[in-house]
GROMACS .gro file of C-alpha atoms in nm:
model
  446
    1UNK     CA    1   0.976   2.383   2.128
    2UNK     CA    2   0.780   2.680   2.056
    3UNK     CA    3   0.507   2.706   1.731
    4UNK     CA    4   0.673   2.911   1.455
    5UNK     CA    5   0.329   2.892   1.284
    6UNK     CA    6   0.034   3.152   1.316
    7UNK     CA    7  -0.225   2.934   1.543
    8UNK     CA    8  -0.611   3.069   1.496
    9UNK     CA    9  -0.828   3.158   1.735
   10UNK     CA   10  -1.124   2.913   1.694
   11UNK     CA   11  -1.444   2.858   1.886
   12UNK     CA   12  -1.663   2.515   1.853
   13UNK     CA   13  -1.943   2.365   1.929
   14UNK     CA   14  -2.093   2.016   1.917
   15UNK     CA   15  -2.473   1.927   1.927
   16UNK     CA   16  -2.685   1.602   1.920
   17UNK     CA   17  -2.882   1.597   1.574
   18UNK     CA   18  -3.075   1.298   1.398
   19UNK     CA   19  -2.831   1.168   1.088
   20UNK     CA   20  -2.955   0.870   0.950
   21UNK     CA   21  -2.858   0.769   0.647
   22UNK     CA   22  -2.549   0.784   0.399
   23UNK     CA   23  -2.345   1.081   0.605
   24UNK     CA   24  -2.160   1.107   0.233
   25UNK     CA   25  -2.442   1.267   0.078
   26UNK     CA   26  -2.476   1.628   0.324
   27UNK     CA   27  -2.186   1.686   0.117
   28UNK     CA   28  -2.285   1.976  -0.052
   29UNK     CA   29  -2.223   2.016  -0.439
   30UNK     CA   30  -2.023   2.345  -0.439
   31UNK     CA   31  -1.774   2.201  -0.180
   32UNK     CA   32  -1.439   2.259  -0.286
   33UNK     CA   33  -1.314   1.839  -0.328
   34UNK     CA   34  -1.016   1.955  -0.126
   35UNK     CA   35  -1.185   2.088   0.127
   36UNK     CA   36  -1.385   1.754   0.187
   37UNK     CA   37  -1.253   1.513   0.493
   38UNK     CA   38  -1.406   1.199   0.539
   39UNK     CA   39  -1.296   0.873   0.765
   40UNK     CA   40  -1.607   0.581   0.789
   41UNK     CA   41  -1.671   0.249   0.826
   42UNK     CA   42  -1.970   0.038   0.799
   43UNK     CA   43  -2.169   0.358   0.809
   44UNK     CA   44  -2.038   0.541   1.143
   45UNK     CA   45  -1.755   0.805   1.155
   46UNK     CA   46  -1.675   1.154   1.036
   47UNK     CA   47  -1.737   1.358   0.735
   48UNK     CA   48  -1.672   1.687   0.717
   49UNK     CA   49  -1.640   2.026   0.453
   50UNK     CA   50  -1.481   2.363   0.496
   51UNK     CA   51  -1.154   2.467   0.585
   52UNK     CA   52  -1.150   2.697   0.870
   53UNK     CA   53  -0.799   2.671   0.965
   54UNK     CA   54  -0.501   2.449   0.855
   55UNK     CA   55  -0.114   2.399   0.852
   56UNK     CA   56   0.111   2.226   0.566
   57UNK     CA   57   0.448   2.075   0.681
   58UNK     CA   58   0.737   1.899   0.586
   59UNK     CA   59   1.055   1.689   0.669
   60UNK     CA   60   1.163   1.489   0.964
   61UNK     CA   61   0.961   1.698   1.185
   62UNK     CA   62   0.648   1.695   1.019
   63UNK     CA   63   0.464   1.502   1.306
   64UNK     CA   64   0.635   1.699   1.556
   65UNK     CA   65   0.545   2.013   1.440
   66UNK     CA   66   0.168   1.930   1.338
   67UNK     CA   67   0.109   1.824   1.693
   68UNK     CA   68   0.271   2.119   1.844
   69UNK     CA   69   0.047   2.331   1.651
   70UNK     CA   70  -0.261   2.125   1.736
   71UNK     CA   71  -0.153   2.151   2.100
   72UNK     CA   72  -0.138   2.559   2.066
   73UNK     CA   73  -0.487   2.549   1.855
   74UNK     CA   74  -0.660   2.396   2.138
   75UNK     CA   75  -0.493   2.600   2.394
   76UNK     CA   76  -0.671   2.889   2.226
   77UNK     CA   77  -1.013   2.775   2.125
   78UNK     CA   78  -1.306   2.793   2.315
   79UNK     CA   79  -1.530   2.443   2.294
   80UNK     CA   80  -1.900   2.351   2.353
   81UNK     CA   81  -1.953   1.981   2.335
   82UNK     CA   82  -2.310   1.886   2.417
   83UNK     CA   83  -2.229   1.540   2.338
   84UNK     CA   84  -1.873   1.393   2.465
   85UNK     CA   85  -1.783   1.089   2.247
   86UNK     CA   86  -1.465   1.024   2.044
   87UNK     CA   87  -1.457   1.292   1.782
   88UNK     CA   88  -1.650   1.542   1.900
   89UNK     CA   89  -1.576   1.922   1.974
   90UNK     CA   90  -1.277   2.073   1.814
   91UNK     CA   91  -1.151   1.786   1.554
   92UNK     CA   92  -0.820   1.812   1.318
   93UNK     CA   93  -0.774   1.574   1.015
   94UNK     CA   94  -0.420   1.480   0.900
   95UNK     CA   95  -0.274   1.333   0.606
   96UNK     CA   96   0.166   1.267   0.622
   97UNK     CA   97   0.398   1.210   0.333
   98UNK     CA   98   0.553   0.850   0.383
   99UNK     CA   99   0.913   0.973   0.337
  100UNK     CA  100   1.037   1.291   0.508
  101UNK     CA  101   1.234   1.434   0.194
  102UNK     CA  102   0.920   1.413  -0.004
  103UNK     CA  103   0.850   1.690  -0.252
  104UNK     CA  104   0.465   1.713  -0.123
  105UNK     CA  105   0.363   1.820   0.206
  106UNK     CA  106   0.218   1.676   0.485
  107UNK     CA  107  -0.140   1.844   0.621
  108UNK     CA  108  -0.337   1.915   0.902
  109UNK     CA  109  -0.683   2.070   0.800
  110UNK     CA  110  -0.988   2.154   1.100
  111UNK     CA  111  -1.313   2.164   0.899
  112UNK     CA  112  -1.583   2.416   0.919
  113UNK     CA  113  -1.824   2.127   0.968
  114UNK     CA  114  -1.803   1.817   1.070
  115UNK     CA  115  -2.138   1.573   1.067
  116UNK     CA  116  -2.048   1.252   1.313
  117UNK     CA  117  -2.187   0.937   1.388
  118UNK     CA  118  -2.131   0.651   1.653
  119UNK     CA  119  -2.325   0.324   1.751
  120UNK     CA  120  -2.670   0.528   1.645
  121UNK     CA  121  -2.524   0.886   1.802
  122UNK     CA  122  -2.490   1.137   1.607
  123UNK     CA  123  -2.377   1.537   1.605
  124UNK     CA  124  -2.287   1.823   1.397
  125UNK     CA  125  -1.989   2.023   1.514
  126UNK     CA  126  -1.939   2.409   1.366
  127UNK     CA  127  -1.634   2.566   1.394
  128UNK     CA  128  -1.545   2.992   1.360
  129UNK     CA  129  -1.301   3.230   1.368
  130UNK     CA  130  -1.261   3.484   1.647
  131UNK     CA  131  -1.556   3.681   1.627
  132UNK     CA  132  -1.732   3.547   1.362
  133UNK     CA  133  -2.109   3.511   1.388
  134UNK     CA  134  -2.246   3.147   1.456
  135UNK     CA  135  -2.468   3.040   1.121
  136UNK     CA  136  -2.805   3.113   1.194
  137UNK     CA  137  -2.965   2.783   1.097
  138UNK     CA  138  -2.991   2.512   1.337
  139UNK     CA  139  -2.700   2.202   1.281
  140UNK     CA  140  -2.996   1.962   1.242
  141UNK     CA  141  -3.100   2.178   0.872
  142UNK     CA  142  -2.722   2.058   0.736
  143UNK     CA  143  -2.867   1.717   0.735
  144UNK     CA  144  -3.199   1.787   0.594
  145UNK     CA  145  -3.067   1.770   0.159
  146UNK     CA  146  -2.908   1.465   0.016
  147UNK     CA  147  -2.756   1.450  -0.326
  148UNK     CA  148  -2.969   1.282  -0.536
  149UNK     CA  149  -2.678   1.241  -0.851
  150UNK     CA  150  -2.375   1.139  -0.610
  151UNK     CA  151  -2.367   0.818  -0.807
  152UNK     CA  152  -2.298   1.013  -1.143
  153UNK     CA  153  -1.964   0.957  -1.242
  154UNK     CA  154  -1.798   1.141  -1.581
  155UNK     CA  155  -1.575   0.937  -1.819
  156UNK     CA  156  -1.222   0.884  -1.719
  157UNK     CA  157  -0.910   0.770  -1.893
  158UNK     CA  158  -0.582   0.560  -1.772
  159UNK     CA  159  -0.243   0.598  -1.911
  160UNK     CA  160   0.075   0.467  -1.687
  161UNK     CA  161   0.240   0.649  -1.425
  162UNK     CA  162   0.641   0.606  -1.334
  163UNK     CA  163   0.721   0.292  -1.438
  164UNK     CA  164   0.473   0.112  -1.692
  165UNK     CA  165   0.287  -0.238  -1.610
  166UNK     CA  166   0.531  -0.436  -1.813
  167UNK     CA  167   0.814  -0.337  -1.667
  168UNK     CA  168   0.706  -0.395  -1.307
  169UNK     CA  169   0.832  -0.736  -1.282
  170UNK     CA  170   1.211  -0.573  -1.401
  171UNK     CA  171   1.163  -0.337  -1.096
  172UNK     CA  172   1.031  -0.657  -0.860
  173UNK     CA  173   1.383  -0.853  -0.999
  174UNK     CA  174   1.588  -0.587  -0.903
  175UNK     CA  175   1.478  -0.602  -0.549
  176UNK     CA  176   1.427  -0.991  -0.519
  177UNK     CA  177   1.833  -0.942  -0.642
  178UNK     CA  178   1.928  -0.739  -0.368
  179UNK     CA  179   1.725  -0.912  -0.133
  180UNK     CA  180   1.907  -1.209  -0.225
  181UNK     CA  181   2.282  -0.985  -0.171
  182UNK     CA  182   2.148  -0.929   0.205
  183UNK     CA  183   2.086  -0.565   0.171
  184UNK     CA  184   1.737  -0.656   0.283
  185UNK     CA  185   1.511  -0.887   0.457
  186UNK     CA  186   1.182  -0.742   0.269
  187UNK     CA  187   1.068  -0.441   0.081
  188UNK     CA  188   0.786  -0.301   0.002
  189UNK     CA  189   0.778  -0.166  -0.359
  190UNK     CA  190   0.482   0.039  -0.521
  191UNK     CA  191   0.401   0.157  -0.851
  192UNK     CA  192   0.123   0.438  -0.968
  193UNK     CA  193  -0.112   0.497  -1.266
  194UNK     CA  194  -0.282   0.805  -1.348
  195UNK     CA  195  -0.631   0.858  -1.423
  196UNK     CA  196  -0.797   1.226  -1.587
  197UNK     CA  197  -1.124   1.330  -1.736
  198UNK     CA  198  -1.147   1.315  -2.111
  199UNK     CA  199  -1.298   1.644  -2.089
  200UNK     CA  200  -1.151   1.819  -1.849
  201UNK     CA  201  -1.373   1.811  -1.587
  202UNK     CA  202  -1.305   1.845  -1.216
  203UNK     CA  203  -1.297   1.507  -1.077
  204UNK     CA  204  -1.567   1.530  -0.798
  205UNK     CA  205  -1.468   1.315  -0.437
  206UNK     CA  206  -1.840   1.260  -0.286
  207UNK     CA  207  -1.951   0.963  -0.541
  208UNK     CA  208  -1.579   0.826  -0.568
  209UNK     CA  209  -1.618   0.821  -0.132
  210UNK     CA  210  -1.976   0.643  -0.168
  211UNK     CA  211  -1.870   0.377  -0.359
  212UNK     CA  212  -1.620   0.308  -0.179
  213UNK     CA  213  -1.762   0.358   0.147
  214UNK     CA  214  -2.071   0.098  -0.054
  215UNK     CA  215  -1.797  -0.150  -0.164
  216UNK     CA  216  -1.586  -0.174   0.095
  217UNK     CA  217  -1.772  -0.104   0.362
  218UNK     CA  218  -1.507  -0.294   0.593
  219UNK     CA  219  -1.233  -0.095   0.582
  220UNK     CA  220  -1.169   0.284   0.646
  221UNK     CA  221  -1.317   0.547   0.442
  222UNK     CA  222  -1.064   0.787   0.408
  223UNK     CA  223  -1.081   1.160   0.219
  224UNK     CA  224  -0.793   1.457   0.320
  225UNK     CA  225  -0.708   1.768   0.120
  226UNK     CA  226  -0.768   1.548  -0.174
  227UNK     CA  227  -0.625   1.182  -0.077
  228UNK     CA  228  -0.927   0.986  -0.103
  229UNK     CA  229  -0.940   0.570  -0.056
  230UNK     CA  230  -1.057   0.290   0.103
  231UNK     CA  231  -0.785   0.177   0.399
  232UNK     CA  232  -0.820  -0.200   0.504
  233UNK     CA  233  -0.505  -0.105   0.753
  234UNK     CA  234  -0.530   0.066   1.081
  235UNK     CA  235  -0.188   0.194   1.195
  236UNK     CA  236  -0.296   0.272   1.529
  237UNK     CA  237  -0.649   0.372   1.751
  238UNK     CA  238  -0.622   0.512   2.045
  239UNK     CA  239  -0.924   0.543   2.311
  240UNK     CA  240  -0.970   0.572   2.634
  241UNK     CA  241  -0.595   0.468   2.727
  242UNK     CA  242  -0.626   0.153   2.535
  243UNK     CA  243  -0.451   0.146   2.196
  244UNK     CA  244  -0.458  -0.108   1.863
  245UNK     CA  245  -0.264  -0.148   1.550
  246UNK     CA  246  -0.388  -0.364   1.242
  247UNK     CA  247  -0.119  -0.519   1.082
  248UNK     CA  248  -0.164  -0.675   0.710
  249UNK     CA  249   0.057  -0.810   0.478
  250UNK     CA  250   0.032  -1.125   0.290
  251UNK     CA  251  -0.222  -1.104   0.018
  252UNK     CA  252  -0.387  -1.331  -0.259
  253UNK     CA  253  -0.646  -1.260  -0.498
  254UNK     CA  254  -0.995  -1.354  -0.397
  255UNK     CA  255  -1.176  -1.568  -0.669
  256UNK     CA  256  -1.557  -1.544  -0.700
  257UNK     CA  257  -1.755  -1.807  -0.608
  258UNK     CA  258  -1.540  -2.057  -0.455
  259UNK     CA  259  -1.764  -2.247  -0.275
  260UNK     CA  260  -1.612  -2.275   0.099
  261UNK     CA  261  -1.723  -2.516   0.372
  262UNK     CA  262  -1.572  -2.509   0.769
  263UNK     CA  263  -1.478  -2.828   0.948
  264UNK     CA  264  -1.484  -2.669   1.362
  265UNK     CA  265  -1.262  -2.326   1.379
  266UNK     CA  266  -1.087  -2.435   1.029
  267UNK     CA  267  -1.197  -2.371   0.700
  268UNK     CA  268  -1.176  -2.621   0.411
  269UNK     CA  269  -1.235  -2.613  -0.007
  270UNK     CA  270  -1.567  -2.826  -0.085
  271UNK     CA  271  -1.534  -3.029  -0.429
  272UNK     CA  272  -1.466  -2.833  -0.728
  273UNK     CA  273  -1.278  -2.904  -0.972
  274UNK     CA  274  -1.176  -2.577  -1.132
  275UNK     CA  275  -1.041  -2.452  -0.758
  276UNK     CA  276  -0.910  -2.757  -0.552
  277UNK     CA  277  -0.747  -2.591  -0.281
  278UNK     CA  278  -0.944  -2.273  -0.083
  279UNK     CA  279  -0.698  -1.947  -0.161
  280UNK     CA  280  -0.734  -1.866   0.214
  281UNK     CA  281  -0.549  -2.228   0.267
  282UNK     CA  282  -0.311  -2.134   0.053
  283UNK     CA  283  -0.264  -1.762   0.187
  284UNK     CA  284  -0.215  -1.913   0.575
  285UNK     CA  285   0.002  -2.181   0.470
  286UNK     CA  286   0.217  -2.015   0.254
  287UNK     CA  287   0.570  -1.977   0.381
  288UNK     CA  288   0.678  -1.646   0.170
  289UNK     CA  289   0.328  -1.486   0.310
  290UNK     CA  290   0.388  -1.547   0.654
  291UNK     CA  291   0.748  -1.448   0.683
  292UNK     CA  292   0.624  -1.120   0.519
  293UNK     CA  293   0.345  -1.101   0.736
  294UNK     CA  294   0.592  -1.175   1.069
  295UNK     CA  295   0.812  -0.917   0.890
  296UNK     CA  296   0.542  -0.661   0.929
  297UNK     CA  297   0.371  -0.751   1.303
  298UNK     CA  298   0.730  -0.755   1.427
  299UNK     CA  299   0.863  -0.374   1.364
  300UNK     CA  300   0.472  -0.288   1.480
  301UNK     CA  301   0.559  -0.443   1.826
  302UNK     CA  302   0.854  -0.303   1.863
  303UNK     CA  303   0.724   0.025   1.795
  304UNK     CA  304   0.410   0.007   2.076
  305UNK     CA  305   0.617  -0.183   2.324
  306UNK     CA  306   0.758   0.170   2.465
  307UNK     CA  307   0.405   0.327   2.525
  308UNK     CA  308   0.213   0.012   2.622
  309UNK     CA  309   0.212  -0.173   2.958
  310UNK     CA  310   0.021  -0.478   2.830
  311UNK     CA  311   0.113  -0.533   2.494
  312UNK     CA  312  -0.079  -0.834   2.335
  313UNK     CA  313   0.074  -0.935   2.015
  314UNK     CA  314  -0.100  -1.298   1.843
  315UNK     CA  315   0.075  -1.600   1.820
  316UNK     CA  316  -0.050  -1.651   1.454
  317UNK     CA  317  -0.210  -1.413   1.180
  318UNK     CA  318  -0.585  -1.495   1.071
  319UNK     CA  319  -0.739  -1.407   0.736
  320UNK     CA  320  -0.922  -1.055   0.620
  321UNK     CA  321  -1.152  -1.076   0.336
  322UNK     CA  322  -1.222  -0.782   0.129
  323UNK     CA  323  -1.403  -0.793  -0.202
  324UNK     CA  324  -1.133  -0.851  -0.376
  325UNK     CA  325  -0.870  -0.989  -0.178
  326UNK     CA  326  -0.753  -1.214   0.091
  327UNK     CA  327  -0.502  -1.051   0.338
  328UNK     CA  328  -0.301  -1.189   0.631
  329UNK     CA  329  -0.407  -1.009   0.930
  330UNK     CA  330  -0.314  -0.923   1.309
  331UNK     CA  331  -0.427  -0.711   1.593
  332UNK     CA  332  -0.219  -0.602   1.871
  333UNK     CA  333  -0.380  -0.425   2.153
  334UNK     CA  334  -0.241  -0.275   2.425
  335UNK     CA  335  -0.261  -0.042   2.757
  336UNK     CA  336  -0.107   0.316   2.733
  337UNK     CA  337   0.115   0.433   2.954
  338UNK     CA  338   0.354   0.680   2.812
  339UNK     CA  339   0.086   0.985   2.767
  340UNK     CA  340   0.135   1.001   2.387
  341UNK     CA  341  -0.117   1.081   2.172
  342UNK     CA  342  -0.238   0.909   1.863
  343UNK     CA  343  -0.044   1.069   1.624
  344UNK     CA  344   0.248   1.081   1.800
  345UNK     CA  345   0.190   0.686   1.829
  346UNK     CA  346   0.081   0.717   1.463
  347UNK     CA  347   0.476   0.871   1.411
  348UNK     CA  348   0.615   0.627   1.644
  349UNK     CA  349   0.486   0.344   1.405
  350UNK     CA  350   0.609   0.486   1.111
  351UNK     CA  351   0.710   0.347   0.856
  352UNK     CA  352   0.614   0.006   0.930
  353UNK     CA  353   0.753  -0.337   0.800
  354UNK     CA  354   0.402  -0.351   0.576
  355UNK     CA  355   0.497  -0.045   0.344
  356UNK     CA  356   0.856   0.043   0.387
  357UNK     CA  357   1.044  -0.319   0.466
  358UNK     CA  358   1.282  -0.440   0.686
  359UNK     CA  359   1.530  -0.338   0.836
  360UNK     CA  360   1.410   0.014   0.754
  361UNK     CA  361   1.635   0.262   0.661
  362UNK     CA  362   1.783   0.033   0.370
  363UNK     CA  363   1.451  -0.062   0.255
  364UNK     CA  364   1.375   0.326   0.245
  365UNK     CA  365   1.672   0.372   0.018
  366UNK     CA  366   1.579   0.073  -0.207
  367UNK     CA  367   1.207   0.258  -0.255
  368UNK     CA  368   1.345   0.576  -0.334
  369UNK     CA  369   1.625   0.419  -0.590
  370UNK     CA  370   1.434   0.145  -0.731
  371UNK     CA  371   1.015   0.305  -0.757
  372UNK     CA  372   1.120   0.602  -0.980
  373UNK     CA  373   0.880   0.827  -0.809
  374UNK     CA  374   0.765   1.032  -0.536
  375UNK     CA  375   0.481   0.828  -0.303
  376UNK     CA  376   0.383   1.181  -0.181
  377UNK     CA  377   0.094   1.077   0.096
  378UNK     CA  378   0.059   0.769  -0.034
  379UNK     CA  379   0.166   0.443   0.261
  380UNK     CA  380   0.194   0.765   0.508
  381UNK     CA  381  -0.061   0.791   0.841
  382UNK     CA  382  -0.417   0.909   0.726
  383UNK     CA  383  -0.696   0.972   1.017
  384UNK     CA  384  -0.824   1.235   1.253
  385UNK     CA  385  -0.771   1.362   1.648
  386UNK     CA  386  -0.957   1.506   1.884
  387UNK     CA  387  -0.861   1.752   2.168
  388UNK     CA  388  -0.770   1.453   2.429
  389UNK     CA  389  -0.543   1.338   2.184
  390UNK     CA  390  -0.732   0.991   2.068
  391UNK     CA  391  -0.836   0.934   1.693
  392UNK     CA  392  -0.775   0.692   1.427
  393UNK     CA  393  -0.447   0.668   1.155
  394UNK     CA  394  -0.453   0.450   0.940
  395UNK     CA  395  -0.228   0.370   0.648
  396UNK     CA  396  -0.314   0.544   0.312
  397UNK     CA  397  -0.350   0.231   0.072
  398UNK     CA  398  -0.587   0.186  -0.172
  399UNK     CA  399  -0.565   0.492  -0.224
  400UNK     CA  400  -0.583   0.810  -0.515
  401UNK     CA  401  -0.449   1.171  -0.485
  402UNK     CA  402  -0.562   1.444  -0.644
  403UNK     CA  403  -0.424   1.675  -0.868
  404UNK     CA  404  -0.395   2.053  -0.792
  405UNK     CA  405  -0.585   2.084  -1.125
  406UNK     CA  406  -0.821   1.884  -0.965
  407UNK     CA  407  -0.822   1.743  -1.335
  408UNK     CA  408  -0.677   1.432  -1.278
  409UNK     CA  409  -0.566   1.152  -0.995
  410UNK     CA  410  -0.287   0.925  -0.922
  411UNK     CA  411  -0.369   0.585  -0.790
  412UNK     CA  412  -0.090   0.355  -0.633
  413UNK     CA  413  -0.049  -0.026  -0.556
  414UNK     CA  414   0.225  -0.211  -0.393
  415UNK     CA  415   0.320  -0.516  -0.231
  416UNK     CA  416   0.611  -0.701   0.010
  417UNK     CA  417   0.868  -0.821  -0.191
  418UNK     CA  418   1.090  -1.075  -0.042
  419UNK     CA  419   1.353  -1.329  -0.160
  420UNK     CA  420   1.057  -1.584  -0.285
  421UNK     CA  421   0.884  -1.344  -0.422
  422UNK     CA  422   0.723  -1.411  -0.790
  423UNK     CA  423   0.761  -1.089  -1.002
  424UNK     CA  424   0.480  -1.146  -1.244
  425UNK     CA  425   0.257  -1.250  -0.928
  426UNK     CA  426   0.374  -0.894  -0.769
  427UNK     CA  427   0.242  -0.753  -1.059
  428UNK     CA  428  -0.104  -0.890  -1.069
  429UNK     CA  429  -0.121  -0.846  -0.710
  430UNK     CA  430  -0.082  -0.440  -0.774
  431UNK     CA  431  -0.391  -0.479  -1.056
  432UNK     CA  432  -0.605  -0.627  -0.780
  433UNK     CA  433  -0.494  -0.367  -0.542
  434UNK     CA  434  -0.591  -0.116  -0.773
  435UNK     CA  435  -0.917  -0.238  -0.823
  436UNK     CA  436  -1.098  -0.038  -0.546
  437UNK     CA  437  -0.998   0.289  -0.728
  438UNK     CA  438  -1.011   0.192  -0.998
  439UNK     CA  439  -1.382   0.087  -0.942
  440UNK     CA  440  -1.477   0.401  -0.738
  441UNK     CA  441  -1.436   0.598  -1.049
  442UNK     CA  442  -1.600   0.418  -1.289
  443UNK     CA  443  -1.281   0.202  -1.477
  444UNK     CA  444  -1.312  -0.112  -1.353
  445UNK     CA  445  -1.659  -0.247  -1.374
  446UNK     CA  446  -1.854  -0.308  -1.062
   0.00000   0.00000   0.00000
């Protein structure tokens, strides 16, 4: 099918610099925070500023028609790449609405510059239009300024967003109720809160991203046109012909200072009295977790098995621990052989089991009758590609969006609900989820 959209005509090019230290801070001050793109983890990955081309899409296509337009870009740009590695030359970041009749749109964006870094590599790619001139400093003088106040953060204020705190449990009975009729297996249900300035100042991405990145340093790093968070869920890599999918669901809240002692390969609670039993015992032993959790790494399978040849899918889940949490966690690996890219493997995979439910199409219908909002971007593929068609998607969780007023943010939580399923529990389980935001901008402590 042919590209309906105008497709720029862009030239790149990639060269080997010295980066060390926090990529986050090259970020310079009078960025646009919509124009700032950002995927890391534990230090290495891909920040980037600028917009120097981009395409907004919507409905059933959107993934179709976003990678027939990156296709067309790439057949007209001319590339330099002095260095060869995942991500560099010509580079497109991509954010998708989790349900096709969402009001918002899904986005591509290319940035004007990108600053990358792998296993003590790094580059700067520029990108122009047509005839533009290059910039006349080298790459290597991007790197040369940090911001020294990119841990300042201005005073923010909560108030609820669709459906209020105390009456997420009603919302959680309703679906445990219909679970219960057989109109479901599972379903994933989220909620959002919304966050603004008390003095109606621009809420500013590059500290929100550090302390994140600082925090959570073991999950994904995300920032696109404005959709900024801290991903602990990979919905599919692909490189060099060899694809993976993280799969989490399952979660329980991670005390502090449970002190934790292993016996061989298996963990086990030492004495205490005021926490008998290790949560992480609890979380892999815990029948409504794991049929969640098998729930989720089920419809992930299902969706790889067409475009992998080896498809390795564990027997049993292990546990993910994130500063605040405990999750449930599998990898599946596998060999490509259907030619697709990433994001068409990204689309493939979409939604999954961990933020839509199963089977999908009625748990689709329960979100949209039963949230009382509009997820926008939120639970939809996040990540980046490259001109050979690898990159990263992950799932956008943990996760805020920006306002067009760039005034204030919505942050969202959810969780798998399924017929055991505890709605006070679901509850506190979205105020943990919400913690990461909440404490990359300030509200929730340290």
């Amino acid at each position: 099918m042919a590209v309906t959209r105008p497709v720029p005509r862009l030239r790149a090019r990639t060269l080997a610099v010295d980066a060390p230290g926090d990529l986050l801070t090259r970020i310079p001050d009078e960025i646009d925070p919509s124009d700032v793109v950002a995927w890391l983890r534990e230090g290495d990955g891909l920040v980037g500023w600028g917009r120097v081309a981009g395409l907004r899409t919507s409905g059933a296509d959107r993934f179709g028609e976003a990678e027939r337009w990156w296709t067309a870009v790439q057949e007209h740009a001319q590339v330099e790449d002095g260095v060869r590695l995942p991500g560099t030359g010509l580079v497109t970041f991509g954010s998708f609405t989790f349900s096709p009749d969402s009001a918002d749109a899904s986005v591509l964006t290319i940035p004007r510059v990108v600053i990358g870094r792998r296993d003590g590599l790094a580059w700067v790619t520029q990108v122009v239009v047509d005839d533009e001139p290059w910039p006349t400093a080298h790459p290597a003088e991007l790197l040369g300024r940090t911001n020294a106040d990119i841990e300042v953060l201005d005073p923010l204020v909560e108030a609820p967003g669709a459906v209020a705190a105390d009456r997420w449990p009603v919302v959680v009975e309703q679906a445990v109720g219909r679970i219960g009729r057989g109109e479901v297996e599972k379903v994933v249900l989220a909620r959002d809160v919304r966050v603004r300035h008390r003095d109606g100042h621009v809420v500013r991405l590059a500290p929100v991203l550090e302390r994140l990145e600082k925090r959570y340093a073991a999950t994904w790093t995300f920032a696109v046109e404005g959709l900024v968070g801290a991903t602990p869920e990979m919905l599919v890599r692909l490189q060099g012909g060899r694809a993976r999918s993280r799969v989490l669901a399952g979660t329980i809240r991670r005390p502090n200072g449970i002190p934790v002692r292993r016996v061989g390969d298996t963990l086990a609670a030492a004495p205490d009295p005021e926490h008998p039993v290790d949560p992480r015992l609890r979380l892999v032993s815990s029948e409504k977790d794991l049929d969640e959790h098998a729930f989720a790494v089920r419809s992930v399978a299902e969706a790889l098995a067409p475009h992998c040849a080896d498809l390795v899918v564990p027997e049993a889940p292990y546990v993910l621990e994130l500063p605040d949490v405990y999750h449930l966690a599998s990898d599946l690996t596998g060999t490509m052989r259907s030619g697709a890219t990433s994001l068409r493997l990204a689309a493939a995979l979409h939604p999954s089991a961990a933020v839509c439910g199963t089977p999908t199409e009625p748990a689709a219908r329960l979100i949209a009758e039963l949230e009382g909002m509009d997820r926008g971007r939120y639970a939809g593929p996040v990540g980046w590609m490259d001109a050979s068609g690898d990159g990263d998607w992950g799932i956008a969780l943990r996760c805020g969006e920006l306002a067009e007023d760039r005034h204030s943010m919505r942050l969202f939580a959810g969780g798998g609900i399924v017929a055991a399923s505890d709605p006070e529990a679901e509850l506190a389980e979205t105020e943990v989820k919400l913690t990461a935001m909440r404490h990359a901008l300030g509200l929730g402590g340290v």
